[in-house]
XYZ file of C-alpha atoms in Angstrom:
665
model
C -21.349 -22.348 22.019
C -23.202 -22.425 25.304
C -25.980 -20.053 26.172
C -23.981 -18.238 28.840
C -20.981 -17.634 26.630
C -23.156 -16.392 23.824
C -24.739 -13.826 26.127
C -21.328 -12.644 27.276
C -20.153 -12.220 23.693
C -23.239 -10.191 22.829
C -22.730 -7.783 25.737
C -19.020 -7.600 24.880
C -19.767 -6.471 21.342
C -22.337 -3.830 22.222
C -20.357 -2.258 25.042
C -17.049 -2.270 23.188
C -18.548 -0.780 20.058
C -20.211 1.979 22.010
C -17.063 2.698 23.985
C -14.832 2.904 20.958
C -16.810 5.407 18.966
C -20.382 6.627 19.286
C -20.567 6.621 15.505
C -19.890 2.855 15.234
C -22.905 0.570 15.049
C -23.028 -3.026 16.247
C -23.644 -4.207 12.694
C -20.533 -2.372 11.526
C -18.432 -3.875 14.293
C -19.662 -7.406 13.666
C -19.340 -7.025 9.913
C -15.763 -5.833 10.390
C -14.983 -8.955 12.379
C -13.717 -6.838 15.240
C -15.777 -8.364 17.998
C -15.681 -12.082 18.575
C -16.165 -14.555 21.446
C -13.222 -14.592 23.846
C -12.066 -17.970 22.534
C -11.262 -16.331 19.204
C -9.179 -13.531 20.709
C -5.471 -13.486 21.589
C -4.541 -14.884 24.979
C -3.997 -11.422 26.397
C -7.599 -10.487 25.689
C -9.392 -13.059 27.821
C -10.129 -10.471 30.457
C -8.661 -7.305 28.996
C -9.648 -6.587 25.427
C -8.049 -3.230 24.582
C -11.297 -1.451 23.779
C -13.276 -3.090 26.524
C -14.300 -1.637 29.850
C -16.745 0.799 28.565
C -16.603 0.200 31.532
C -16.167 3.960 31.205
C -19.544 5.069 30.251
C -21.671 2.002 29.478
C -24.537 1.364 31.845
C -27.604 -0.780 32.091
C -28.004 -4.285 30.743
C -28.145 -5.770 27.267
C -31.905 -5.669 27.568
C -32.011 -1.978 28.496
C -29.398 -0.623 26.102
C -29.649 -0.472 22.334
C -27.478 1.085 19.707
C -29.334 3.579 17.564
C -28.949 3.642 13.796
C -26.287 6.318 14.075
C -24.457 4.252 16.673
C -25.451 6.311 19.724
C -26.626 4.457 22.817
C -30.347 4.936 23.443
C -32.371 3.945 26.482
C -35.354 1.689 25.792
C -38.585 3.198 27.155
C -39.856 0.952 29.956
C -43.414 0.510 31.213
C -44.482 0.708 34.839
C -47.604 -1.138 36.117
C -50.791 0.672 35.214
C -49.026 3.103 32.874
C -48.782 3.123 29.105
C -45.696 4.119 27.275
C -46.118 7.456 25.501
C -46.707 7.220 21.768
C -43.690 7.788 19.582
C -44.208 9.805 16.430
C -42.421 8.308 13.458
C -39.867 10.699 11.986
C -40.594 12.160 8.574
C -38.625 10.208 5.994
C -35.907 12.164 4.265
C -34.874 11.778 0.680
C -31.597 9.847 0.717
C -28.579 11.712 -0.572
C -27.013 10.480 -3.755
C -23.916 8.446 -2.814
C -20.580 9.904 -3.813
C -18.913 7.856 -6.550
C -21.770 5.352 -6.285
C -20.259 3.029 -8.883
C -17.420 2.220 -6.468
C -19.871 0.536 -4.089
C -20.260 -2.471 -6.376
C -16.497 -2.966 -6.589
C -15.669 -2.130 -2.982
C -17.884 -4.754 -1.384
C -16.150 -7.867 -2.803
C -12.712 -6.345 -2.195
C -13.581 -5.672 1.436
C -14.882 -9.239 1.685
C -11.558 -10.577 0.384
C -9.685 -8.546 2.986
C -11.868 -9.805 5.842
C -11.678 -13.420 4.658
C -7.868 -13.336 4.590
C -7.714 -11.601 7.977
C -10.007 -14.141 9.626
C -7.400 -16.931 9.895
C -4.229 -15.686 11.532
C -1.845 -18.127 9.891
C -3.158 -17.160 6.468
C -2.985 -13.455 7.324
C 0.634 -13.733 8.512
C 1.586 -15.684 5.382
C -0.091 -13.034 3.223
C 1.918 -10.288 4.929
C 5.121 -12.271 4.331
C 4.188 -12.931 0.694
C 3.397 -9.261 0.045
C 6.707 -8.239 1.643
C 8.709 -10.730 -0.420
C 6.956 -9.698 -3.625
C 7.638 -6.037 -2.854
C 11.333 -6.564 -2.015
C 12.409 -8.992 -4.769
C 12.474 -6.642 -7.803
C 15.936 -5.151 -8.153
C 17.349 -7.181 -5.275
C 20.025 -8.833 -7.429
C 20.205 -6.332 -10.303
C 20.721 -3.009 -8.510
C 24.507 -2.444 -8.163
C 26.195 -1.765 -4.795
C 25.097 1.588 -3.441
C 27.526 4.094 -2.001
C 28.467 4.674 0.626
C 27.187 2.772 3.669
C 26.158 -0.416 1.870
C 29.530 -0.772 0.188
C 31.415 -0.054 3.411
C 29.468 -2.635 5.390
C 29.867 -5.251 2.658
C 33.571 -4.612 2.172
C 34.229 -4.821 5.924
C 32.374 -8.153 6.015
C 34.319 -9.351 2.979
C 37.602 -8.617 4.777
C 36.316 -10.260 7.957
C 35.580 -13.508 6.112
C 38.853 -13.372 4.172
C 41.005 -12.805 7.280
C 39.023 -14.890 9.764
C 39.118 -12.033 12.307
C 35.545 -11.814 13.656
C 36.310 -9.308 16.424
C 37.926 -6.327 14.722
C 36.171 -4.363 11.949
C 38.293 -3.013 9.099
C 37.776 -1.158 5.820
C 40.944 -1.659 3.785
C 43.777 -0.841 6.208
C 41.766 1.407 8.513
C 39.333 0.662 11.356
C 35.585 0.934 10.861
C 34.234 1.540 14.340
C 31.008 3.474 13.683
C 28.730 0.485 14.428
C 29.012 -2.683 16.538
C 29.708 -6.157 15.195
C 26.227 -7.661 14.826
C 25.490 -6.965 11.162
C 28.976 -8.091 10.114
C 28.498 -11.437 11.853
C 25.149 -11.958 10.153
C 26.518 -11.002 6.734
C 29.523 -13.271 7.312
C 27.171 -16.195 7.865
C 25.355 -15.398 4.618
C 28.643 -15.154 2.678
C 29.984 -18.393 4.164
C 26.757 -20.261 3.415
C 26.983 -19.043 -0.197
C 30.322 -20.835 -0.503
C 32.481 -17.721 -0.861
C 35.076 -18.543 1.768
C 37.259 -15.629 0.627
C 34.381 -13.132 0.870
C 34.177 -12.653 -2.904
C 30.387 -12.903 -3.122
C 27.970 -10.853 -5.237
C 26.269 -7.951 -3.503
C 22.906 -9.729 -3.240
C 24.453 -12.281 -0.874
C 25.322 -9.519 1.583
C 21.796 -8.126 1.148
C 20.069 -11.366 2.181
C 20.399 -10.376 5.841
C 18.514 -7.127 5.246
C 15.961 -8.918 3.070
C 15.260 -11.491 5.777
C 15.122 -8.789 8.444
C 12.631 -6.694 6.467
C 10.311 -9.639 5.775
C 10.526 -10.741 9.411
C 9.799 -7.178 10.556
C 6.616 -7.003 8.457
C 5.327 -10.265 9.944
C 6.350 -9.150 13.431
C 4.317 -5.966 12.956
C 1.308 -8.237 12.436
C 2.093 -10.128 15.647
C 2.680 -6.883 17.527
C -0.557 -5.318 16.280
C -2.623 -8.220 17.607
C -2.134 -6.599 21.000
C -3.990 -3.481 19.846
C -6.967 -4.816 17.919
C -8.553 -7.887 16.438
C -6.917 -9.731 13.509
C -8.194 -7.399 10.742
C -6.406 -4.457 12.391
C -3.190 -6.451 12.701
C -3.491 -7.647 9.094
C -3.893 -4.106 7.779
C -0.961 -2.820 9.872
C 1.360 -5.559 8.630
C 0.450 -4.882 5.001
C 0.966 -1.131 5.350
C 4.454 -1.512 6.799
C 5.430 -4.159 4.228
C 4.493 -1.798 1.384
C 6.350 1.326 2.544
C 9.007 2.641 0.184
C 11.523 3.048 3.022
C 11.356 -0.542 4.247
C 11.627 -1.761 0.647
C 14.737 0.345 0.172
C 16.313 -0.976 3.375
C 15.533 -4.563 2.323
C 17.755 -4.002 -0.733
C 20.683 -2.463 1.163
C 23.345 -4.509 2.932
C 23.400 -2.420 6.108
C 21.993 -2.385 9.627
C 18.539 -0.842 9.568
C 16.263 -3.624 8.283
C 17.567 -6.209 10.754
C 17.600 -3.619 13.548
C 13.951 -2.921 12.729
C 13.126 -6.615 13.179
C 14.747 -6.712 16.625
C 12.875 -3.566 17.676
C 9.602 -5.185 16.578
C 10.223 -8.189 18.829
C 11.029 -5.977 21.809
C 8.084 -3.622 21.225
C 5.642 -6.506 20.719
C 6.511 -7.900 24.146
C 6.526 -4.443 25.732
C 3.047 -3.749 24.342
C 1.713 -7.075 25.595
C 3.122 -6.361 29.043
C 1.510 -2.907 29.134
C -1.898 -3.848 27.717
C -2.517 -7.107 29.570
C -4.395 -7.139 32.845
C -2.838 -10.353 34.112
C 0.855 -11.031 34.681
C 0.392 -14.512 33.221
C -0.401 -13.031 29.803
C 3.337 -12.309 29.425
C 4.904 -15.748 29.379
C 8.544 -16.542 30.177
C 9.369 -17.004 26.509
C 8.065 -13.496 25.829
C 10.526 -12.037 28.325
C 13.306 -14.220 26.906
C 12.523 -12.948 23.393
C 12.478 -9.353 24.653
C 15.942 -9.466 26.191
C 17.456 -11.542 23.391
C 16.136 -9.127 20.776
C 17.428 -6.216 22.868
C 20.894 -7.749 22.934
C 20.793 -8.339 19.182
C 19.677 -4.750 18.574
C 22.524 -3.392 20.702
C 25.069 -5.527 18.842
C 23.660 -4.313 15.515
C 23.320 -0.586 16.130
C 24.117 0.294 19.703
C 21.720 2.616 21.556
C 18.832 2.890 19.049
C 16.760 -0.036 20.337
C 17.181 0.886 24.019
C 16.268 4.492 23.205
C 12.991 3.484 21.517
C 12.027 0.917 24.161
C 12.979 2.912 27.259
C 11.424 6.184 26.094
C 8.186 4.371 25.260
C 8.072 2.528 28.590
C 8.776 5.665 30.627
C 6.227 7.895 28.877
C 3.550 5.188 28.848
C 4.037 4.658 32.581
C 3.861 8.385 33.286
C 0.716 8.877 31.216
C -0.993 5.831 32.746
C 0.396 6.511 36.232
C 1.440 2.925 36.832
C 4.797 1.138 36.812
C 4.123 -2.333 38.155
C 3.533 -3.726 34.673
C 7.272 -3.467 33.970
C 7.983 -6.335 36.362
C 6.432 -8.662 33.768
C 9.620 -8.261 31.741
C 11.692 -9.989 34.489
C 14.422 -7.368 34.287
C 16.583 -9.044 36.945
C 17.249 -12.143 34.877
C 16.870 -10.258 31.610
C 19.643 -7.733 32.187
C 22.030 -10.538 33.141
C 21.154 -12.419 29.957
C 21.589 -9.260 27.880
C 24.989 -8.615 29.454
C 26.050 -12.207 28.817
C 25.250 -11.784 25.119
C 26.782 -8.352 24.561
C 29.601 -7.671 27.032
C 32.132 -10.278 25.749
C 32.445 -8.660 22.315
C 32.563 -5.119 23.729
C 35.414 -6.217 26.011
C 37.189 -7.948 23.125
C 36.944 -4.960 20.780
C 38.034 -2.605 23.549
C 41.195 -4.650 23.962
C 41.768 -5.080 20.216
C 41.266 -1.386 19.449
C 42.871 0.021 22.575
C 39.599 1.816 23.392
C 39.385 3.416 19.949
C 36.079 1.682 19.200
C 34.176 3.545 21.929
C 35.821 6.838 21.030
C 34.767 6.443 17.384
C 31.311 4.912 17.847
C 30.110 6.989 20.799
C 32.274 10.101 20.841
C 32.326 10.619 17.073
C 29.476 8.760 15.377
C 26.730 9.165 17.993
C 27.366 12.505 19.710
C 28.444 14.321 16.559
C 25.286 13.185 14.761
C 23.213 14.550 17.626
C 25.145 17.810 17.972
C 26.142 18.609 14.391
C 25.036 17.503 10.958
C 27.745 15.298 9.470
C 25.879 13.786 6.525
C 24.368 16.923 4.950
C 23.541 20.585 5.724
C 21.566 21.234 8.897
C 17.825 20.724 8.525
C 15.335 22.196 10.995
C 12.849 20.168 13.079
C 9.869 18.997 11.073
C 11.849 17.488 8.194
C 10.948 13.919 9.144
C 7.262 14.670 9.578
C 6.706 16.897 6.579
C 9.525 16.021 4.156
C 10.869 12.482 4.496
C 7.819 10.653 5.828
C 5.213 11.699 3.205
C 7.399 10.341 0.403
C 9.399 7.448 1.835
C 6.535 6.464 4.144
C 4.099 6.043 1.252
C 1.487 4.435 1.161
C 1.377 4.462 4.974
C 2.016 8.212 5.318
C -1.250 9.686 3.949
C -3.326 7.070 5.756
C -1.474 7.769 9.018
C -2.214 11.493 8.706
C -5.876 10.708 7.977
C -6.105 8.549 11.104
C -5.261 11.407 13.499
C -8.914 12.402 14.237
C -9.898 8.790 14.896
C -6.851 8.309 17.128
C -7.811 11.370 19.173
C -11.349 10.030 19.622
C -9.954 6.815 21.166
C -7.656 8.444 23.729
C -9.526 6.619 26.520
C -8.068 3.350 25.173
C -4.748 2.496 26.780
C -3.573 1.010 23.483
C -3.842 4.473 21.963
C -1.884 5.944 24.846
C 0.851 3.347 24.394
C 1.140 4.124 20.688
C 1.404 7.842 21.402
C 4.093 7.122 23.997
C 5.914 5.137 21.315
C 5.734 7.816 18.622
C 6.252 11.116 20.438
C 9.611 10.766 22.250
C 11.375 8.962 19.394
C 10.099 11.453 16.823
C 11.136 14.428 18.958
C 14.620 13.010 19.525
C 15.152 12.503 15.806
C 13.579 15.819 14.815
C 15.876 17.775 17.130
C 19.031 15.852 16.211
C 21.359 17.797 13.945
C 21.870 14.906 11.516
C 18.669 13.761 9.853
C 18.678 10.688 7.621
C 15.365 9.393 6.261
C 15.614 5.907 7.780
C 15.945 7.174 11.358
C 12.166 7.157 11.986
C 11.552 3.659 10.596
C 11.085 2.266 14.163
C 7.904 4.338 14.671
C 6.255 3.243 11.414
C 4.412 0.320 13.076
C 2.745 2.595 15.636
C 1.539 4.861 12.855
C 0.431 1.809 10.876
C -1.719 0.559 13.749
C -3.491 3.905 13.948
C -4.065 3.816 10.183
C -5.187 0.181 10.336
C -7.836 0.961 12.948
C -9.199 3.729 10.761
C -9.221 1.420 7.726
C -10.979 -1.497 9.392
C -13.558 0.755 11.033
C -13.794 2.749 7.784
C -13.674 6.011 9.764
C -12.143 8.288 7.152
C -12.283 12.029 7.883
C -13.759 14.555 5.488
C -13.062 18.203 4.729
C -10.586 20.152 2.627
C -7.527 19.140 4.666
C -8.454 15.463 4.468
C -9.000 15.915 0.734
C -5.499 17.344 0.352
C -3.975 14.403 2.253
C -5.959 11.963 0.122
C -4.555 13.645 -2.962
C -1.037 12.863 -1.684
C -2.039 9.200 -1.762
C -2.265 9.291 -5.562
C 0.350 11.994 -6.205
C 3.360 9.871 -5.173
C 2.687 6.895 -7.501
C 1.799 9.172 -10.399
C 5.025 11.106 -9.898
C 7.010 7.854 -9.803
C 5.331 6.285 -12.839
C 5.707 9.393 -14.988
C 8.817 10.963 -13.482
C 11.213 8.021 -13.565
C 11.065 7.502 -17.356
C 11.459 11.257 -17.838
C 14.598 11.300 -15.665
C 16.054 8.395 -17.642
C 15.284 10.229 -20.871
C 16.885 13.469 -19.674
C 20.145 11.726 -18.755
C 20.225 9.673 -21.933
C 19.622 6.312 -20.282
C 17.434 3.716 -22.006
C 13.803 3.514 -20.927
C 12.907 -0.146 -20.393
C 9.529 -0.873 -22.058
C 8.550 -3.367 -19.344
C 9.281 -0.792 -16.641
C 7.221 1.848 -18.422
C 4.283 -0.522 -18.866
C 4.372 -1.781 -15.270
C 4.713 1.748 -13.927
C 1.680 3.018 -15.814
C -0.355 -0.081 -14.938
C 0.525 0.224 -11.250
C -0.308 3.925 -11.255
C -3.659 3.185 -12.898
C -4.549 0.636 -10.224
C -3.548 3.122 -7.537
C -5.785 5.760 -9.093
C -8.632 3.269 -8.561
C -7.470 2.869 -4.934
C -7.599 6.655 -4.588
C -11.168 6.723 -5.919
C -12.108 4.145 -3.291
C -10.443 6.383 -0.722
C -12.424 9.404 -1.901
C -15.621 7.335 -1.643
C -14.656 6.308 1.933
C -14.196 2.610 1.117
C -11.095 2.178 3.247
C -10.766 -1.614 3.101
C -11.177 -1.662 -0.668
C -8.547 1.077 -0.815
C -6.061 -1.097 1.043
C -6.642 -4.192 -1.097
C -6.309 -2.217 -4.322
C -3.263 -0.357 -2.994
C -1.508 -3.660 -2.283
C -1.919 -4.818 -5.884
C -1.079 -1.451 -7.443
C 1.971 -0.893 -5.253
C 3.446 -4.293 -6.054
C 3.048 -3.683 -9.789
C 4.573 -0.207 -9.451
C 7.557 -1.568 -7.493
C 8.263 -4.217 -10.125
C 8.449 -1.460 -12.706
C 10.527 0.951 -10.608
C 12.953 -1.309 -8.726
C 12.959 -4.143 -11.225
C 13.525 -2.109 -14.409
C 13.898 1.665 -14.094
C 16.489 1.918 -11.306
C 18.864 -0.756 -12.695
C 18.625 0.969 -16.110
C 19.879 4.303 -14.716
C 23.452 3.884 -15.990
C 24.223 7.535 -15.309
C 24.355 6.964 -11.540
C 25.961 3.508 -11.697
C 29.507 4.724 -12.359
C 31.429 1.971 -10.582
C 30.014 -0.946 -12.619
C 30.995 0.877 -15.818
C 34.528 1.456 -14.534
C 34.879 -2.202 -13.589
C 33.566 -3.289 -16.995
C 36.226 -1.184 -18.720
C 38.939 -3.307 -17.069
C 37.983 -6.191 -19.375
C 40.251 -4.551 -21.973
C 43.292 -5.036 -19.709
C 44.862 -8.304 -20.837
C 47.228 -8.996 -17.949
C 46.072 -11.182 -15.093
C 44.956 -9.462 -11.873
C 46.325 -5.934 -12.461
C 47.075 -3.703 -9.506
C 44.634 -0.796 -9.253
C 44.623 2.809 -8.087
C 42.197 5.727 -8.222
C 42.524 9.493 -8.170
C 39.511 11.710 -7.477
C 36.890 8.955 -7.411
C 37.027 7.412 -3.940
C 33.687 5.633 -3.564
C 33.683 2.464 -1.408
C 31.841 0.536 -4.131
C 35.012 0.680 -6.234
C 36.882 -1.161 -3.485
C 34.093 -3.711 -3.104
C 33.830 -4.438 -6.827
C 37.585 -4.556 -7.518
C 40.108 -5.436 -4.808
C 40.713 -4.648 -1.158
C 44.185 -3.191 -1.778
C 42.889 -0.579 -4.266
C 45.126 2.456 -3.757
C 43.327 5.777 -3.260
C 45.702 8.609 -4.201
C 45.185 12.322 -3.722
C 47.864 13.781 -6.000
C 48.478 13.430 -9.769
C 52.183 12.825 -9.089
C 51.289 9.824 -6.938
C 49.126 8.232 -9.621
C 51.870 8.897 -12.193
C 54.406 7.176 -9.961
C 52.024 4.243 -9.523
C 51.663 3.747 -13.289
C 55.427 4.128 -13.848
C 56.106 0.861 -12.017
C 56.934 -2.102 -14.302
C 54.180 -4.450 -13.093
C 50.794 -4.497 -14.853
C 48.634 -1.692 -13.467
C 45.471 0.293 -14.195
C 44.087 3.504 -12.758
C 40.838 5.465 -12.618
C 41.458 9.202 -12.868
C 38.881 11.982 -12.793
C 39.204 15.054 -14.948
C 40.817 17.578 -14.635
C 43.289 15.570 -12.491
C 43.887 13.286 -15.476
C 45.424 16.120 -17.493
C 48.081 16.797 -14.868
C 48.784 13.079 -14.335
C 49.284 12.495 -18.057
C 51.673 15.478 -18.253
C 53.818 14.031 -15.451
C 53.856 10.619 -17.184
C 54.928 12.127 -20.503
C 57.783 13.977 -18.816
C 58.907 10.672 -17.284
C 58.679 8.926 -20.687
C 56.104 6.440 -19.322
C 53.760 5.028 -21.939
C 50.150 4.463 -20.890
C 47.051 3.529 -22.820
C 43.422 4.507 -22.360
C 40.921 1.654 -21.990
C 37.751 3.583 -21.242
C 36.031 6.820 -20.443
C 32.991 6.992 -18.141
C 30.691 9.954 -17.654
C 28.046 10.002 -14.970
C 26.449 11.557 -11.929
C 27.832 10.799 -8.482
C 24.828 9.752 -6.394
C 26.584 11.229 -3.343
C 26.445 14.967 -3.816
C 25.135 14.974 -7.383
C 28.450 15.991 -8.991
C 28.904 15.319 -12.688
C 32.023 13.216 -13.231
C 34.213 12.261 -16.153
C 36.648 9.444 -15.374
C 39.305 8.016 -17.681
C 40.619 4.482 -17.222
C 44.262 3.987 -18.167
C 46.763 1.140 -17.983
C 50.470 0.519 -18.527
C 49.723 -2.876 -20.063
C 51.616 -2.885 -23.409
C 49.224 -5.426 -24.938
C 46.335 -2.930 -24.866
C 45.542 -0.826 -27.908
C 44.566 2.674 -26.842
C 40.927 3.520 -27.367
């Protein structure tokens, strides 16, 4: 490195460190790897590093400005000709305070070093984020049965699409399914076709591969996005935090829209952030704009207005707060909107013709507006449920760290990256909080913004103190302890077997996370993150890999399907009364008849062809009475008791058949 460039890098470090926080020393900044020569920074930073420009407050020259031990800028006393500098009395040494949890210092240092070493090389850091995401999402991916109701509906509609070859209309059995656009069905159809199941009869994990790929891609894209807000260690920490969240892991295992939608939003927001934060128009390259509009089109085809809502609300509020709009031209909206229309309009026209306009009435008039105006999924919940109910649990381990980062975020308000993140979080959160229908996954698109705030706090190791911070830190360890201890207890209460491997992994993971909590209490933030990664992965392998699949009480449909093995005839016709979950259609046959009256089910079983039926009690009593009066002989092949995961109702279902070769059980 040349002499001139070295001098520039030195000034860059001192001024940026002082501008970011008066409590951050140069040694801390350099040790964190946050300040590097411009050649080592992302392209957008050549002349516009997000925390640069101290600019607002830095003065003097490198020779006249020092950083005191506590990080505060101090003027160097200068001498004038013929005048001596006044003597400086050395301060009286104070007895150093005994470090809190001093034993953690020896362990924290090498863990922090591992984190910084992995973050130093971007390719390695991105691969680590992908590896952590894959390791977190794999357990239970193939062993957890189809979940009612959305996952089973999406998968069944895709199954029918592949079987019929109609890739325009969306059907569930004989009825239309017009709540969401076509995008996720196309992607799942590709996965099913690649698996070799030309008739759509593929196991549930095949349909889930789209969500799995979307969730892994989203975690890596968070890393790429976060590079616009801080140096590589900040981006590395943000990517890891998002990859570990319970909510993203759950979406990765569900064959529905939200994981892949999340990936498209990450592409769009990464380009939007680069456009806002960069000083030069050239920092946003043509391929960035192309990726932005392509991802926007994909997001619209997957879930309609959600991506535009997040992107537009962020862009508008960021522009208002910063009082500038010219940066939006970097997105090349003229060409971009045309490209977006080219990708999306043809299918919307086709479905409008095929459905006679019913698609827009169902998706916009019913699904969207009714969710905003009235709670369709569950009883009305007041504003604040996302922030104080869903997020602390499903957002773990990000949630407690995001709450702890609030003071540090406030102290960096002068940074336009902070203002962009606030513009990202606030409007989307308010829209969801004041919507009548509140489902936990709605706020997933703002997780990355919260993760970047938490990542800055972690890398700078600027953890707050006080009783409120202590309470939030306690939440960090409360969730894993509750999971490790509570899940086996729930299995025991409902009479399900407790898998020994799950119990062992759960307790081991919780123990490692207790160590992470001790690091957190001792203010070793980077060591906390490294330990949390290991502990969380172990905990997930116990929970998703063993405990959840073992919960037979809630997996009613697989037990009903297994009972059909006693029916000897080939491919019996099926019907159900009382139990109408979509998973039963997905795991049996598309033409499963869903009756509402005992007389109907009795008439179904009275037909001469081989048939079987699933009947809930007490409806079964009435159906059997009608069959006896009609002199129809039926035989029982199974009885299943369980808890309906939708609503929590306890169910008893009998499985009967008119197959004469079956001996009644």
